[in-house]
């Protein structure tokens, strides 16, 4: 009899401590949220679509463009640069949702999944960062910084936001990314980098 009561009590307390998901969270977890690695893979392919356009647009701009030509090229680059900023922000939001659901369901605690551990996530982020900063370097060398500053500032801030969201999962990521960005863009875009709070 005692043991039955204990069992019932144990069951009752499990029921009480098991988090009750809101329908939105249940939908998220039942949809099997993409892993961080999947989000990064999707992000890279979206970014590459846009950097390919950006490279073509930048390539097509005249050498030593005058002010009007710089501004025309910047206007042509705007949709792709803004799309990258939006994709970075959206990926960051997905990471935030993911750790929330995991915290409520007790699954994994937001750490890196076994299929793509910390080192693997680090490599994916590095590839994304390098793709972006070499493309940005190409733009700045060809067109100068002034005409694209208003487009590159939100993009870099969104990139840093993404890296900060993942820095909890991949320890030291922010320092690695800061090193890469500074090495590639430091002398070209000092004014832009000065706006970033790492
Ligand atoms: C765009 O150009 C940059 C600089 O040359 C390069 O690093 C990047 O991989 C290029 N991206 C694509 C998609 O061609």
Coordinates of C-alpha atoms and ligand atoms in Angstrom, one line a residue:
X1 CA 0.0 0.0 0.0
X2 CA 2.8 2.4 1.0
X3 CA 4.6 1.7 -2.2
X4 CA 1.5 2.4 -4.3
X5 CA 1.1 5.7 -2.5
X6 CA 4.8 6.5 -3.2
X7 CA 4.4 5.6 -6.8
X8 CA 1.3 7.8 -7.1
X9 CA 3.1 10.7 -5.4
X10 CA 6.1 10.2 -7.7
X11 CA 3.8 10.2 -10.8
X12 CA 2.0 13.3 -9.5
X13 CA 5.3 15.2 -8.9
X14 CA 6.6 14.2 -12.4
X15 CA 3.4 15.6 -13.9
X16 CA 3.8 18.8 -12.0
X17 CA 7.5 19.3 -12.8
X18 CA 7.1 18.4 -16.5
X19 CA 6.9 21.8 -18.2
X20 CA 3.6 22.5 -19.9
X21 CA 4.4 23.8 -23.4
X22 CA 2.4 26.6 -24.9
X23 CA 0.9 25.6 -28.2
X24 CA 3.5 27.8 -30.0
X25 CA 6.4 26.0 -28.2
X26 CA 4.8 22.6 -28.8
X27 CA 4.6 23.5 -32.5
X28 CA 8.3 24.5 -32.5
X29 CA 9.4 21.3 -30.8
X30 CA 7.2 19.0 -32.8
X31 CA 8.4 20.6 -36.0
X32 CA 11.8 19.4 -34.8
X33 CA 13.6 22.8 -34.8
X34 CA 16.4 22.8 -37.2
X35 CA 19.7 22.3 -35.4
X36 CA 22.1 25.1 -35.1
X37 CA 24.2 23.5 -37.8
X38 CA 21.2 23.3 -40.2
X39 CA 20.4 27.0 -39.5
X40 CA 24.0 27.9 -40.3
X41 CA 24.1 25.7 -43.5
X42 CA 20.9 27.4 -44.7
X43 CA 22.3 30.8 -43.8
X44 CA 25.5 30.2 -45.7
X45 CA 23.6 29.2 -48.9
X46 CA 21.3 32.2 -48.7
X47 CA 24.4 34.5 -48.1
X48 CA 26.2 32.9 -51.1
X49 CA 23.3 33.7 -53.4
X50 CA 23.5 37.3 -52.4
X51 CA 27.3 37.6 -52.3
X52 CA 27.4 36.2 -55.9
X53 CA 25.0 39.0 -56.9
X54 CA 27.1 41.5 -55.0
X55 CA 30.3 40.4 -56.6
X56 CA 28.7 40.7 -60.0
X57 CA 27.3 44.2 -59.3
X58 CA 30.6 45.4 -57.8
X59 CA 32.5 43.9 -60.7
X60 CA 30.3 45.7 -63.1
X61 CA 30.9 49.1 -61.5
X62 CA 33.5 51.3 -63.4
X63 CA 37.1 51.5 -62.1
X64 CA 37.7 54.7 -60.0
X65 CA 34.0 55.5 -59.9
X66 CA 33.0 59.1 -59.4
X67 CA 30.5 60.0 -56.6
X68 CA 27.4 59.5 -58.8
X69 CA 28.7 56.1 -59.9
X70 CA 29.6 55.1 -56.4
X71 CA 26.1 56.0 -55.2
X72 CA 24.5 54.2 -58.2
X73 CA 26.5 51.0 -57.4
X74 CA 25.5 51.3 -53.7
X75 CA 21.9 51.6 -54.6
X76 CA 22.2 48.5 -56.8
X77 CA 23.9 46.6 -54.0
X78 CA 21.3 47.6 -51.4
X79 CA 18.8 44.8 -51.9
X80 CA 21.4 42.0 -51.6
X81 CA 23.1 43.6 -48.6
X82 CA 19.8 44.2 -46.8
X83 CA 18.8 40.6 -47.6
X84 CA 21.9 39.4 -45.9
X85 CA 21.3 41.6 -42.8
X86 CA 17.7 40.1 -42.6
X87 CA 19.0 36.5 -43.0
X88 CA 21.5 37.1 -40.2
X89 CA 18.9 38.6 -37.9
X90 CA 16.4 35.8 -38.7
X91 CA 19.0 33.1 -37.9
X92 CA 19.8 34.8 -34.6
X93 CA 16.1 34.7 -33.7
X94 CA 16.0 31.0 -34.4
X95 CA 18.9 30.4 -32.1
X96 CA 17.1 32.3 -29.3
X97 CA 13.9 30.3 -29.8
X98 CA 15.8 27.1 -29.9
X99 CA 17.5 27.6 -26.5
X100 CA 14.2 28.7 -25.0
X101 CA 12.4 25.5 -26.1
X102 CA 15.3 23.4 -25.0
X103 CA 15.4 25.0 -21.6
X104 CA 11.7 24.3 -21.1
X105 CA 11.8 20.8 -22.3
X106 CA 15.1 20.0 -20.6
X107 CA 16.6 18.8 -23.9
X108 CA 20.3 19.5 -24.4
X109 CA 20.3 22.8 -22.5
X110 CA 21.1 24.7 -25.7
X111 CA 24.5 23.1 -26.1
X112 CA 25.9 22.0 -29.4
X113 CA 24.3 18.8 -30.8
X114 CA 26.6 15.7 -31.0
X115 CA 26.3 15.6 -34.8
X116 CA 28.0 19.0 -35.1
X117 CA 29.9 19.7 -31.9
X118 CA 31.5 23.0 -31.0
X119 CA 34.4 22.8 -33.4
X120 CA 32.1 22.0 -36.3
X121 CA 29.9 25.0 -35.5
X122 CA 33.0 27.2 -35.2
X123 CA 34.1 26.1 -38.8
X124 CA 30.6 26.9 -40.2
X125 CA 30.6 30.3 -38.6
X126 CA 34.1 31.0 -39.8
X127 CA 33.1 30.1 -43.4
X128 CA 30.1 32.5 -43.2
X129 CA 32.3 35.3 -41.7
X130 CA 35.0 34.9 -44.3
X131 CA 32.5 34.9 -47.2
X132 CA 31.0 38.1 -45.8
X133 CA 34.2 40.0 -45.0
X134 CA 36.0 39.2 -48.3
X135 CA 32.9 40.3 -50.2
X136 CA 32.8 43.5 -48.1
X137 CA 36.5 44.1 -48.7
X138 CA 35.9 43.8 -52.5
X139 CA 33.1 46.3 -52.3
X140 CA 35.1 48.8 -50.3
X141 CA 38.2 48.5 -52.5
X142 CA 36.2 49.1 -55.6
X143 CA 33.7 51.7 -54.4
X144 CA 35.1 53.2 -51.1
X145 CA 33.4 52.9 -47.8
X146 CA 31.3 56.1 -47.7
X147 CA 28.7 55.2 -50.2
X148 CA 28.0 51.8 -48.6
X149 CA 28.5 52.7 -44.9
X150 CA 24.7 52.9 -44.3
X151 CA 24.3 49.4 -45.7
X152 CA 27.4 47.7 -44.1
X153 CA 26.8 49.1 -40.6
X154 CA 23.5 47.2 -40.0
X155 CA 25.0 44.1 -41.7
X156 CA 28.0 43.9 -39.5
X157 CA 26.0 44.6 -36.3
X158 CA 23.6 41.7 -37.4
X159 CA 26.7 39.5 -37.9
X160 CA 28.0 40.4 -34.4
X161 CA 24.5 39.7 -33.0
X162 CA 24.5 36.2 -34.5
X163 CA 28.0 35.5 -33.2
X164 CA 27.1 36.7 -29.7
X165 CA 24.0 34.4 -29.7
X166 CA 26.3 31.5 -30.6
X167 CA 29.1 32.5 -28.3
X168 CA 27.2 30.8 -25.4
X169 CA 27.4 27.5 -27.3
X170 CA 30.8 27.9 -28.9
X171 CA 32.9 29.4 -26.2
X172 CA 35.4 32.0 -27.5
X173 CA 33.7 32.4 -30.9
X174 CA 33.4 36.1 -30.5
X175 CA 37.1 36.5 -30.1
X176 CA 37.9 34.4 -33.1
X177 CA 35.4 36.4 -35.3
X178 CA 36.7 39.7 -34.0
X179 CA 40.2 38.6 -35.0
X180 CA 39.1 37.6 -38.5
X181 CA 37.1 40.8 -39.1
X182 CA 39.9 43.0 -37.8
X183 CA 42.5 41.2 -39.8
X184 CA 40.6 41.6 -43.1
X185 CA 38.8 44.9 -42.7
X186 CA 40.8 46.7 -40.0
X187 CA 42.8 49.1 -42.2
X188 CA 40.1 49.5 -44.8
X189 CA 37.1 50.1 -42.6
X190 CA 38.4 51.2 -39.2
X191 CA 35.5 53.7 -38.9
X192 CA 33.0 51.0 -39.5
X193 CA 34.6 48.6 -37.0
X194 CA 34.8 51.4 -34.4
X195 CA 30.9 51.3 -34.3
X196 CA 30.9 47.7 -33.1
X197 CA 30.8 46.8 -29.4
X198 CA 32.3 43.4 -29.2
Ligands
LIG1 C1 32.6 37.1 -53.7 O1 33.8 37.7 -53.7 C2 34.6 37.5 -52.6 C3 35.9 38.3 -52.8 O2 36.6 38.0 -53.9 C4 34.9 36.0 -52.4 O3 35.6 35.8 -51.2 C5 33.5 35.4 -52.3 O4 33.7 34.0 -52.1 C6 32.7 35.6 -53.5 N1 31.4 35.0 -53.3 C7 30.8 34.3 -54.3 C8 29.5 33.6 -54.0 O5 31.2 34.2 -55.5

